[in-house]
Short mmCIF file of C-alpha atoms in Angstrom, two decimals:
data_model
loop_
_atom_site.label_atom_id
_atom_site.label_comp_id
_atom_site.label_asym_id
_atom_site.label_seq_id
_atom_site.Cartn_x
_atom_site.Cartn_y
_atom_site.Cartn_z
CA UNK P 24 148.59 -6.09 -58.71
CA UNK P 25 145.45 -8.32 -58.67
CA UNK P 26 146.71 -11.73 -57.38
CA UNK P 27 147.61 -12.48 -53.85
CA UNK P 28 150.14 -14.98 -52.57
CA UNK P 29 148.30 -15.79 -49.41
CA UNK P 30 144.80 -16.23 -50.97
CA UNK P 31 146.21 -18.89 -53.38
CA UNK P 32 148.78 -20.46 -50.85
CA UNK P 33 146.09 -21.11 -48.40
CA UNK P 34 144.01 -23.18 -50.89
CA UNK P 35 147.05 -24.93 -52.15
CA UNK P 36 145.52 -28.46 -51.33
CA UNK P 37 142.48 -27.53 -53.43
CA UNK P 38 144.41 -25.81 -56.28
CA UNK P 39 147.34 -28.54 -56.47
CA UNK P 40 145.57 -31.66 -55.22
CA UNK P 41 141.88 -31.19 -55.70
CA UNK P 42 141.32 -31.79 -51.98
CA UNK P 43 137.77 -33.14 -51.13
CA UNK P 44 135.76 -33.20 -47.97
CA UNK P 45 134.46 -36.77 -46.96
CA UNK P 46 131.66 -36.86 -44.48
CA UNK P 47 131.83 -39.75 -42.04
CA UNK P 48 128.18 -39.26 -41.11
CA UNK P 49 126.34 -39.49 -44.49
CA UNK P 50 129.33 -40.63 -46.67
CA UNK P 51 129.15 -38.10 -49.27
CA UNK P 52 132.17 -36.42 -50.85
CA UNK P 53 132.28 -32.65 -51.61
CA UNK P 54 134.75 -30.45 -53.63
CA UNK P 55 136.94 -28.22 -51.38
CA UNK P 56 138.28 -28.44 -47.83
CA UNK P 57 135.29 -27.88 -45.48
CA UNK P 58 134.69 -27.91 -41.80
CA UNK P 59 131.01 -28.84 -42.32
CA UNK P 60 129.49 -31.44 -44.66
CA UNK P 61 127.41 -29.36 -47.18
CA UNK P 62 124.86 -32.24 -47.63
CA UNK P 63 124.12 -33.24 -43.91
CA UNK P 64 125.52 -30.59 -41.86
CA UNK P 65 127.69 -33.01 -39.95
CA UNK P 66 131.20 -31.68 -38.58
CA UNK P 67 132.48 -35.25 -38.59
CA UNK P 68 134.37 -34.80 -41.84
CA UNK P 69 137.82 -35.61 -43.19
CA UNK P 70 140.02 -34.45 -46.08
CA UNK P 71 140.27 -36.83 -49.01
CA UNK P 72 142.91 -36.34 -51.83
CA UNK P 73 141.39 -37.87 -54.94
CA UNK P 74 143.32 -39.76 -57.67
CA UNK P 75 142.72 -36.85 -60.13
CA UNK P 76 140.66 -38.96 -62.76
CA UNK P 77 137.05 -38.79 -63.49
CA UNK P 78 134.39 -38.34 -66.32
CA UNK P 79 133.03 -35.27 -67.91
CA UNK P 80 129.67 -34.45 -66.67
CA UNK P 81 129.13 -31.27 -68.63
CA UNK P 82 131.04 -28.55 -70.64
CA UNK P 83 130.61 -25.41 -72.41
CA UNK P 84 133.14 -23.79 -74.85
CA UNK P 85 133.36 -20.13 -73.74
CA UNK P 86 134.21 -16.92 -75.26
CA UNK P 87 133.30 -14.82 -72.38
CA UNK P 88 136.00 -12.01 -72.02
CA UNK P 89 137.63 -11.38 -68.72
CA UNK P 90 140.51 -9.02 -68.02
CA UNK P 91 143.83 -10.76 -68.79
CA UNK P 92 142.32 -14.01 -70.34
CA UNK P 93 141.53 -12.85 -73.84
CA UNK P 94 144.56 -14.63 -75.36
CA UNK P 95 143.36 -18.06 -73.80
CA UNK P 96 139.91 -18.06 -75.44
CA UNK P 97 137.93 -20.21 -76.24
CA UNK P 98 138.16 -21.88 -72.69
CA UNK P 99 136.34 -25.15 -72.32
CA UNK P 100 134.73 -24.84 -68.90
CA UNK P 101 133.48 -28.05 -67.33
CA UNK P 102 132.12 -30.07 -64.58
CA UNK P 103 133.98 -33.25 -63.81
CA UNK P 104 132.81 -36.21 -61.75
CA UNK P 105 135.80 -37.47 -60.05
CA UNK P 106 136.28 -41.26 -59.48
CA UNK P 107 135.79 -40.52 -55.70
CA UNK P 108 132.24 -39.25 -56.42
CA UNK P 109 132.69 -35.43 -56.03
CA UNK P 110 131.79 -33.05 -58.85
CA UNK P 111 134.58 -30.48 -59.49
CA UNK P 112 134.13 -27.25 -61.74
CA UNK P 113 137.14 -26.47 -63.75
CA UNK P 114 138.71 -26.28 -67.22
CA UNK P 115 139.45 -28.80 -69.95
CA UNK P 116 142.58 -28.15 -72.10
CA UNK P 117 144.78 -29.66 -74.68
CA UNK P 118 141.81 -30.86 -76.57
CA UNK P 119 140.08 -29.56 -79.69
CA UNK P 120 136.46 -28.50 -78.56
CA UNK P 121 135.14 -30.51 -81.53
CA UNK P 122 136.49 -33.75 -79.87
CA UNK P 123 134.93 -33.24 -76.39
CA UNK P 124 132.03 -35.37 -75.48
CA UNK P 125 130.09 -36.00 -72.21
CA UNK P 126 131.21 -39.06 -70.45
CA UNK P 127 134.67 -38.43 -71.69
CA UNK P 128 137.41 -39.89 -69.29
CA UNK P 129 139.73 -37.04 -67.97
CA UNK P 130 142.62 -36.52 -65.69
CA UNK P 131 144.04 -33.70 -63.68
CA UNK P 132 147.25 -31.87 -64.65
CA UNK P 133 149.11 -28.70 -63.51
CA UNK P 134 148.55 -25.71 -65.66
CA UNK P 135 148.49 -21.91 -65.30
CA UNK P 136 145.28 -20.27 -63.86
CA UNK P 137 146.07 -16.61 -64.36
CA UNK P 138 148.77 -13.98 -63.97
CA UNK P 139 149.56 -10.46 -63.11
CA UNK P 140 151.02 -9.85 -66.59
CA UNK P 141 153.58 -8.91 -67.51
CA UNK P 142 155.92 -9.00 -64.39
CA UNK P 143 153.66 -10.27 -61.51
CA UNK P 144 152.63 -13.42 -59.84
CA UNK P 145 151.42 -16.48 -61.63
CA UNK P 146 148.65 -18.61 -60.16
CA UNK P 147 149.02 -22.25 -61.13
CA UNK P 148 146.53 -25.05 -60.36
CA UNK P 149 144.91 -28.30 -61.76
CA UNK P 150 142.86 -28.32 -64.94
CA UNK P 151 141.63 -31.49 -66.75
CA UNK P 152 142.94 -33.13 -69.98
CA UNK P 153 141.73 -36.20 -71.80
CA UNK P 154 142.80 -39.20 -70.02
CA UNK P 155 146.35 -40.39 -71.02
CA UNK P 156 147.45 -42.92 -68.45
CA UNK P 157 147.32 -46.63 -69.32
CA UNK N 11 102.54 -5.20 -37.34
CA UNK N 12 102.48 -2.41 -39.79
CA UNK N 13 100.85 -3.05 -43.10
CA UNK N 14 103.67 -1.94 -45.75
CA UNK N 15 102.99 -0.14 -49.05
CA UNK N 16 105.12 1.10 -52.10
CA UNK N 17 103.88 4.59 -52.31
CA UNK N 18 106.32 5.97 -54.92
CA UNK N 19 108.69 4.79 -57.63
CA UNK N 20 111.06 6.14 -60.10
CA UNK N 21 113.70 4.73 -62.60
CA UNK N 22 116.13 5.87 -65.18
CA UNK N 23 116.56 4.76 -68.74
CA UNK N 24 119.11 1.83 -68.64
CA UNK N 25 122.03 2.42 -71.02
CA UNK N 26 125.49 4.07 -71.36
CA UNK N 27 125.38 7.23 -69.29
CA UNK N 28 128.89 8.28 -69.84
CA UNK N 29 127.91 11.79 -68.63
CA UNK N 30 126.31 10.61 -65.27
CA UNK N 31 128.12 9.23 -62.25
CA UNK N 32 126.34 7.15 -59.58
CA UNK N 33 125.47 10.22 -57.61
CA UNK N 34 123.89 11.76 -60.65
CA UNK N 35 121.85 8.71 -61.55
CA UNK N 36 120.73 8.24 -57.71
CA UNK N 37 119.67 11.98 -57.67
CA UNK N 38 117.51 11.58 -60.62
CA UNK N 39 115.38 8.89 -59.14
CA UNK N 40 115.67 10.15 -55.42
CA UNK N 41 114.34 13.53 -56.23
CA UNK N 42 111.47 12.14 -58.20
CA UNK N 43 110.39 9.65 -55.42
CA UNK N 44 110.64 12.37 -52.74
CA UNK N 45 108.65 14.74 -54.80
CA UNK N 46 105.98 12.08 -55.48
CA UNK N 47 106.03 11.66 -51.72
CA UNK N 48 105.05 15.33 -51.05
CA UNK N 49 108.45 16.51 -50.58
CA UNK N 50 108.90 14.74 -47.26
CA UNK N 51 112.32 13.16 -46.66
CA UNK N 52 112.34 9.49 -45.56
CA UNK N 53 113.52 8.39 -42.16
CA UNK N 54 116.06 5.81 -43.57
CA UNK N 55 117.94 5.37 -46.68
CA UNK N 56 118.83 1.90 -48.03
CA UNK N 57 121.30 1.80 -51.03
CA UNK N 58 121.84 -1.19 -53.17
CA UNK N 59 124.89 -1.60 -55.43
CA UNK N 60 126.59 -4.83 -56.26
CA UNK N 61 129.80 -3.38 -57.93
CA UNK N 62 130.32 -0.05 -56.48
CA UNK N 63 133.60 -1.01 -54.63
CA UNK N 64 134.95 -2.54 -57.99
CA UNK N 65 133.52 -0.21 -60.63
CA UNK N 66 133.30 3.09 -58.83
CA UNK N 67 136.21 2.67 -56.17
CA UNK N 68 133.66 3.69 -53.60
CA UNK N 69 133.12 2.07 -50.11
CA UNK N 70 130.21 3.23 -47.99
CA UNK N 71 128.32 4.17 -50.85
CA UNK N 72 125.07 4.74 -48.71
CA UNK N 73 126.71 7.51 -46.74
CA UNK N 74 128.32 8.97 -49.93
CA UNK N 75 124.74 8.98 -51.58
CA UNK N 76 123.23 10.51 -48.46
CA UNK N 77 125.84 13.27 -48.56
CA UNK N 78 125.56 13.97 -52.20
CA UNK N 79 121.78 14.11 -52.10
CA UNK N 80 121.65 16.48 -49.18
CA UNK N 81 120.08 13.72 -46.94
CA UNK N 82 122.98 13.83 -44.53
CA UNK N 83 123.45 17.46 -43.28
CA UNK N 84 120.64 19.08 -41.35
CA UNK N 85 118.27 15.98 -41.54
CA UNK N 86 121.01 13.39 -40.68
CA UNK N 87 119.09 10.53 -42.33
CA UNK N 88 120.60 7.24 -41.32
CA UNK N 89 121.83 4.93 -44.21
CA UNK N 90 122.98 1.39 -44.98
CA UNK N 91 124.27 -0.30 -48.02
CA UNK N 92 123.10 -3.86 -49.09
CA UNK N 93 124.89 -6.31 -51.32
CA UNK N 94 123.77 -9.93 -52.11
CA UNK N 95 125.28 -10.21 -55.63
CA UNK N 96 122.61 -9.97 -58.40
CA UNK N 97 119.75 -9.82 -55.99
CA UNK N 98 120.98 -6.92 -53.93
CA UNK N 99 118.07 -4.68 -54.86
CA UNK N 100 115.55 -7.34 -53.59
CA UNK N 101 117.52 -7.71 -50.32
CA UNK N 102 117.40 -3.86 -49.91
CA UNK N 103 113.49 -4.12 -50.18
CA UNK N 104 113.32 -7.02 -47.87
CA UNK N 105 115.14 -5.00 -45.26
CA UNK N 106 113.19 -1.83 -45.86
CA UNK N 107 109.90 -3.92 -45.61
CA UNK N 108 111.03 -5.47 -42.14
CA UNK N 109 112.06 -1.96 -40.87
CA UNK N 110 108.61 -0.49 -41.60
CA UNK N 111 106.68 -3.59 -40.62
CA UNK N 112 108.42 -3.84 -37.19
CA UNK N 113 107.93 0.02 -36.60
CA UNK N 114 111.62 0.97 -36.68
CA UNK N 115 110.97 3.33 -39.56
CA UNK N 116 107.89 4.96 -40.97
CA UNK N 117 109.24 5.61 -44.56
CA UNK N 118 112.32 4.06 -45.93
CA UNK N 119 113.78 5.19 -49.35
CA UNK N 120 115.34 2.40 -51.17
CA UNK N 121 117.59 3.29 -53.98
CA UNK N 122 119.52 0.96 -56.44
CA UNK N 123 122.10 1.86 -58.87
CA UNK N 124 124.98 0.43 -61.04
CA UNK N 125 127.63 1.83 -63.17
CA UNK N 126 128.47 -0.99 -65.69
CA UNK N 127 130.13 1.26 -68.22
CA UNK N 128 132.96 2.87 -66.53
CA UNK N 129 135.49 0.27 -67.83
CA UNK N 130 135.75 -1.98 -70.91
CA UNK N 131 133.37 -5.07 -70.76
CA UNK N 132 136.45 -7.43 -70.00
CA UNK N 133 136.92 -5.69 -66.62
CA UNK N 134 133.16 -5.41 -65.83
CA UNK N 135 132.87 -9.33 -66.72
CA UNK N 136 135.81 -10.13 -64.42
CA UNK N 137 134.25 -8.13 -61.56
CA UNK N 138 130.74 -9.48 -62.15
CA UNK N 139 132.12 -13.08 -62.02
CA UNK N 140 132.96 -12.52 -58.37
CA UNK N 141 129.33 -13.19 -57.63
CA UNK N 142 130.54 -16.89 -57.47
CA UNK N 143 133.05 -18.41 -54.95
CA UNK N 144 136.31 -16.64 -55.76
CA UNK N 145 138.54 -19.24 -54.24
CA UNK N 146 136.74 -22.40 -55.65
CA UNK N 147 135.12 -21.06 -58.75
CA UNK N 148 136.42 -17.85 -60.07
CA UNK N 149 140.17 -18.65 -59.45
CA UNK N 150 139.61 -21.77 -61.51
CA UNK N 151 138.32 -19.65 -64.43
CA UNK N 152 134.56 -20.70 -64.04
CA UNK N 153 132.25 -17.79 -64.65
CA UNK N 154 128.42 -17.21 -64.49
CA UNK N 155 127.62 -17.64 -68.06
CA UNK N 156 129.52 -21.01 -68.18
CA UNK N 157 127.36 -22.35 -65.44
CA UNK N 158 124.17 -20.92 -67.29
CA UNK N 159 125.38 -22.79 -70.39
CA UNK N 160 125.94 -26.16 -68.67
CA UNK N 161 122.52 -25.83 -66.91
CA UNK N 162 120.88 -24.91 -70.52
CA UNK N 163 122.63 -28.02 -72.13
CA UNK N 164 121.43 -30.18 -69.28
CA UNK N 165 117.88 -28.80 -69.67
CA UNK N 166 117.80 -29.42 -73.47
CA UNK N 167 119.08 -33.05 -73.00
CA UNK N 168 116.89 -33.98 -70.01
CA UNK N 169 113.68 -32.73 -71.64
CA UNK N 170 114.42 -33.06 -75.31
CA UNK N 171 114.12 -29.30 -75.97
CA UNK N 172 116.07 -27.81 -78.90
CA UNK N 173 118.08 -24.67 -78.98
CA UNK N 174 115.56 -23.04 -81.31
CA UNK N 175 112.83 -23.69 -78.70
CA UNK N 176 114.57 -21.54 -76.17
CA UNK N 177 114.65 -18.63 -78.45
CA UNK N 178 111.10 -18.00 -77.27
CA UNK N 179 112.50 -16.17 -74.19
CA UNK N 180 114.55 -13.50 -75.68
CA UNK N 181 112.21 -12.91 -78.54
CA UNK N 182 109.46 -12.23 -76.07
CA UNK N 183 111.68 -9.98 -73.85
CA UNK N 184 112.65 -7.90 -76.80
CA UNK N 185 108.94 -7.57 -77.92
CA UNK N 186 108.14 -6.28 -74.30
CA UNK N 187 111.12 -3.97 -74.21
CA UNK N 188 110.03 -2.48 -77.67
CA UNK N 189 107.07 -0.82 -75.65
CA UNK N 190 109.10 0.39 -72.83
CA UNK N 191 110.96 3.73 -73.25
CA UNK N 192 113.31 3.08 -70.46
CA UNK N 193 114.72 -0.24 -71.81
CA UNK N 194 118.29 -0.35 -72.95
CA UNK N 195 117.40 -2.45 -76.03
CA UNK N 196 113.90 -1.36 -77.24
CA UNK N 197 113.65 -3.18 -80.36
CA UNK N 198 112.28 -6.67 -81.58
CA UNK N 199 114.47 -9.49 -82.59
CA UNK N 200 113.80 -12.78 -84.51
CA UNK N 201 114.51 -16.36 -83.48
CA UNK N 202 117.22 -16.54 -86.25
CA UNK N 203 119.00 -13.57 -84.76
CA UNK N 204 119.29 -15.23 -81.54
CA UNK N 205 120.65 -18.39 -83.03
CA UNK N 206 123.02 -16.57 -85.23
CA UNK N 207 124.46 -14.11 -82.73
CA UNK N 208 128.03 -14.16 -81.31
CA UNK N 209 128.54 -17.08 -78.96
CA UNK N 210 129.28 -16.13 -75.40
CA UNK N 211 129.43 -19.74 -73.77
CA UNK N 212 127.82 -22.35 -76.04
CA UNK N 213 124.94 -22.82 -76.44
CA UNK N 214 124.30 -19.32 -74.89
CA UNK N 215 124.56 -16.40 -77.54
CA UNK N 216 124.90 -12.74 -77.03
CA UNK N 217 121.11 -12.44 -77.51
CA UNK N 218 120.52 -14.94 -74.67
CA UNK N 219 122.50 -12.74 -72.22
CA UNK N 220 121.87 -9.32 -70.65
CA UNK N 221 123.46 -6.21 -71.94
CA UNK N 222 125.93 -3.93 -69.76
CA UNK N 223 124.05 -0.76 -69.01
CA UNK N 224 124.04 1.94 -66.17
CA UNK N 225 120.95 2.59 -64.34
CA UNK N 226 119.17 3.63 -61.10
CA UNK N 227 115.83 3.00 -59.60
CA UNK N 228 114.18 4.07 -56.34
CA UNK N 229 111.03 3.25 -54.17
CA UNK N 230 109.35 4.71 -51.10
CA UNK N 231 108.40 2.00 -48.71
CA UNK N 232 106.04 3.24 -46.07
CA UNK N 233 103.91 2.09 -43.19
CA UNK N 234 100.08 1.91 -43.61
CA UNK N 235 99.50 4.18 -40.48
CA UNK N 236 101.40 6.90 -41.98
CA UNK N 237 99.93 7.16 -45.35
CA UNK N 238 96.94 9.60 -46.01
CA UNK N 239 93.97 7.38 -46.85
CA UNK N 240 93.50 6.70 -50.62
CA UNK N 241 97.34 7.25 -51.45
CA UNK N 242 98.45 3.78 -50.28
CA UNK N 243 99.77 2.62 -53.59
CA UNK N 244 100.59 -1.17 -53.72
CA UNK N 245 100.76 -3.20 -50.71
CA UNK N 246 103.83 -5.50 -50.08
CA UNK N 247 102.35 -8.65 -48.75
CA UNK N 248 105.49 -10.41 -47.99
CA UNK N 249 109.15 -10.91 -48.96
CA UNK N 250 111.16 -14.05 -48.52
CA UNK N 251 114.57 -15.34 -49.49
CA UNK N 252 116.59 -18.44 -49.59
CA UNK N 253 120.07 -19.71 -50.34
CA UNK N 254 121.23 -22.93 -52.01
CA UNK N 255 124.36 -24.86 -52.63
CA UNK N 256 126.97 -24.24 -55.31
CA UNK N 257 126.22 -25.87 -58.64
CA UNK N 258 128.94 -28.67 -58.34
CA UNK N 259 127.27 -29.89 -55.21
CA UNK N 260 123.68 -30.24 -56.88
CA UNK N 261 122.39 -33.76 -57.86
CA UNK N 262 120.55 -31.92 -60.63
CA UNK N 263 121.59 -29.10 -62.78
CA UNK N 264 118.39 -28.04 -64.55
CA UNK N 265 116.49 -26.47 -61.64
CA UNK N 266 116.57 -23.57 -59.29
CA UNK N 267 116.38 -25.03 -55.72
CA UNK N 268 116.22 -21.89 -53.72
CA UNK N 269 113.68 -20.31 -55.91
CA UNK N 270 111.51 -23.35 -55.88
CA UNK N 271 111.62 -23.04 -52.05
CA UNK N 272 110.08 -19.76 -52.37
CA UNK N 273 107.04 -21.06 -54.22
CA UNK N 274 105.64 -22.51 -51.02
CA UNK N 275 105.54 -18.96 -49.46
CA UNK N 276 103.66 -17.67 -52.47
CA UNK N 277 101.26 -20.50 -52.35
CA UNK N 278 100.68 -20.14 -48.54
CA UNK N 279 100.19 -16.27 -48.75
CA UNK N 280 98.05 -16.11 -51.99
CA UNK N 281 94.71 -17.81 -52.59
CA UNK N 282 94.55 -20.71 -54.98
CA UNK N 283 94.52 -19.87 -58.58
CA UNK N 284 96.65 -16.79 -58.06
CA UNK N 285 98.91 -17.36 -61.01
CA UNK N 286 96.11 -16.38 -63.29
CA UNK N 287 95.64 -13.20 -61.37
CA UNK N 288 99.26 -12.05 -61.17
CA UNK N 289 101.81 -10.23 -63.11
CA UNK N 290 105.42 -11.60 -62.71
CA UNK N 291 108.98 -10.41 -62.98
CA UNK N 292 111.51 -13.22 -63.05
CA UNK N 293 115.37 -13.15 -63.08
CA UNK N 294 116.56 -13.75 -66.61
CA UNK N 295 120.31 -12.79 -66.78
CA UNK N 296 120.39 -15.81 -69.33
CA UNK N 297 117.27 -17.07 -71.25
CA UNK N 298 117.49 -20.47 -69.48
CA UNK N 299 117.08 -18.83 -66.04
CA UNK N 300 113.82 -17.10 -67.04
CA UNK N 301 112.44 -20.49 -68.31
CA UNK N 302 113.60 -22.29 -65.03
CA UNK N 303 112.29 -19.53 -62.75
CA UNK N 304 108.80 -19.99 -64.35
CA UNK N 305 109.09 -23.63 -63.64
CA UNK N 306 110.36 -23.17 -60.01
CA UNK N 307 107.44 -20.73 -59.24
CA UNK N 308 104.82 -23.09 -60.50
CA UNK N 309 103.90 -21.48 -63.90
CA UNK N 310 104.87 -24.50 -65.75
CA UNK N 311 105.87 -28.06 -65.10
CA UNK N 312 109.50 -29.03 -65.36
CA UNK N 313 110.67 -29.13 -68.98
CA UNK N 314 107.56 -26.93 -70.15
CA UNK N 315 108.58 -23.41 -69.10
CA UNK N 316 109.80 -22.32 -72.64
CA UNK N 317 106.13 -23.30 -73.84
CA UNK N 318 104.31 -20.74 -71.65
CA UNK N 319 106.74 -17.79 -72.31
CA UNK N 320 104.29 -16.51 -75.08
CA UNK N 321 101.03 -17.24 -73.15
CA UNK N 322 101.66 -15.33 -70.06
CA UNK N 323 100.38 -11.83 -70.60
CA UNK N 324 102.15 -10.19 -67.68
CA UNK N 325 105.54 -11.56 -67.90
CA UNK N 326 108.57 -9.21 -67.42
CA UNK N 327 106.58 -6.32 -68.86
CA UNK N 328 109.45 -3.92 -69.21
CA UNK N 329 111.51 -6.56 -71.04
CA UNK N 330 113.38 -8.39 -68.24
CA UNK N 331 117.09 -8.21 -67.55
CA UNK N 332 117.43 -9.45 -71.22
CA UNK N 333 116.27 -6.38 -72.84
CA UNK N 334 115.28 -3.77 -70.31
CA UNK N 335 118.75 -4.35 -69.02
CA UNK N 336 120.44 -5.49 -65.79
CA UNK N 337 122.25 -2.54 -63.88
CA UNK N 338 122.86 -5.13 -61.33
CA UNK N 339 122.27 -3.52 -57.92
CA UNK N 340 119.20 -1.67 -59.38
CA UNK N 341 117.65 -4.57 -61.33
CA UNK N 342 115.10 -5.97 -58.75
CA UNK N 343 114.15 -2.23 -57.97
CA UNK N 344 113.51 -1.77 -61.64
CA UNK N 345 111.34 -4.92 -61.35
CA UNK N 346 109.24 -3.47 -58.44
CA UNK N 347 108.98 -0.09 -60.28
CA UNK N 348 107.55 -1.68 -63.38
CA UNK N 349 105.19 -3.64 -61.57
CA UNK N 350 104.24 -0.62 -59.32
CA UNK N 351 103.54 1.31 -62.65
CA UNK N 352 101.58 -1.59 -64.19
CA UNK N 353 99.42 -2.07 -60.98
CA UNK N 354 98.80 1.73 -60.40
CA UNK N 355 98.22 3.00 -64.02
CA UNK N 356 99.47 0.56 -66.67
CA UNK N 357 102.93 0.17 -67.93
CA UNK N 358 104.61 -0.48 -71.45
CA UNK N 359 101.21 -0.53 -73.36
CA UNK N 360 99.83 -2.99 -70.87
CA UNK N 361 96.77 -2.25 -68.40
CA UNK N 362 96.55 -4.70 -65.69
CA UNK N 363 93.19 -6.11 -64.26
CA UNK N 364 94.66 -8.67 -61.91
CA UNK N 365 95.43 -8.35 -58.14
CA UNK N 366 99.07 -9.63 -57.47
CA UNK N 367 102.52 -8.93 -58.47
CA UNK N 368 105.59 -11.22 -57.95
CA UNK N 369 109.19 -9.86 -58.21
CA UNK N 370 111.77 -12.65 -58.20
CA UNK N 371 115.31 -12.14 -58.24
CA UNK N 372 118.46 -14.25 -57.74
CA UNK N 373 122.25 -14.27 -57.91
CA UNK N 374 124.23 -16.46 -60.31
CA UNK N 375 122.82 -19.93 -60.69
CA UNK N 376 120.20 -19.33 -57.93
CA UNK N 377 123.05 -19.08 -55.19
CA UNK N 378 120.57 -16.84 -53.43
CA UNK N 379 116.98 -16.16 -54.39
CA UNK N 380 114.42 -13.62 -53.32
CA UNK N 381 110.72 -12.95 -53.87
CA UNK N 382 108.59 -9.91 -53.15
CA UNK N 383 104.76 -10.40 -53.31
CA UNK N 384 102.61 -7.23 -54.24
CA UNK N 385 98.96 -6.66 -53.96
CA UNK N 386 96.80 -3.83 -55.17
#
């Protein structure tokens, strides 16, 4: 058993809603729920739930094999700049690698992260797909 | 404050040592270092391993190493284990130097090891990926080579550098390793081989990445007052380290901010023009990191690092992480051993006429960075 219910559940706002930290002192927004602003050190921070849309800042088509994810290769790993300003690391799915380009509009959707195959827990969370709305 | 010296060093060949566990690897280098030190035992043992808990199922490895090597019984030598991701070995040296300089210990034995071949590479890769933030990065399937790939792409775009330009790094590292009998990959490669190798995380190929290999390396770090005159070895002028923000919080991808902050220490400690008088080891788990480290340490302007790779005579003389290999917890100690050998008697076909040696190490995309400055 490699996956833990509590480790994932504790970060459900991050994995299911991409929770951000907004700093009231410097105004910057950072990925993850934090008690301290990573930019200015202020503790005057609040949680911000983003809309889930953004643009592709960078990506790489990856064949790096890790235990349990061989069948999902290649993965497209990316950095997405959300419309709220924070940069989020993650995965881009449901798109041919040849059709991906920097600046592409993307949106977050629920997908499988990993699992304790064949009968164990499954981690779900948000990944990105090409923007479909509108 | 004590002056601090490296007085002995030893390393094993990096490779697939299926017949040797971490105890045997550590034994080989520790015995040689103690023998070089006149048979005298140290008064402290510092062990560096990054993956021991995940690859060897072993906690408290410093005690287990002390027990296995006969340092724990009658002599009861105290020990501690250090882990800071890929820079663990440099952190071990940092602590050893601080202990000796402060007078807490006279002689500290530092040993680093890693067993990278106990399991198939998919498990090693999964474990190694945990140098990143497990909750925010690893669980979201982001791995160290993915970040290196995005940094490399950003570098190429920002400075108009081609994929082929960046083959200068692995070609040079393999050329260096071809003269190092302890290297894991002691053979030359062509630019074309780099470009045509299996893709790991595009644009990074297999020949931009470090191989998986086992290894161990050890050093004796001693105080000047306790060394017979004439056998001081190489002085450790200073050690320094720094941390930086996760990659997704940075305004710029193609730079190493923690490493750049250490450059100021080197410039403050060393005389002007020191770069022409120095041998340097930089952390090159992926080609782009070697190039960026040279820029961050001031050996080249931003965007120009790949151009000086062939010019610097004393650059990663053993072949770097790329070709000597990267037994993670031991890697910076290999870097120290290679520069010690170079400065004492020459190494890998090179004789050194300069005065200074720099060992740089970092973890992941510069999440922490460390620098050790040597003088002979």
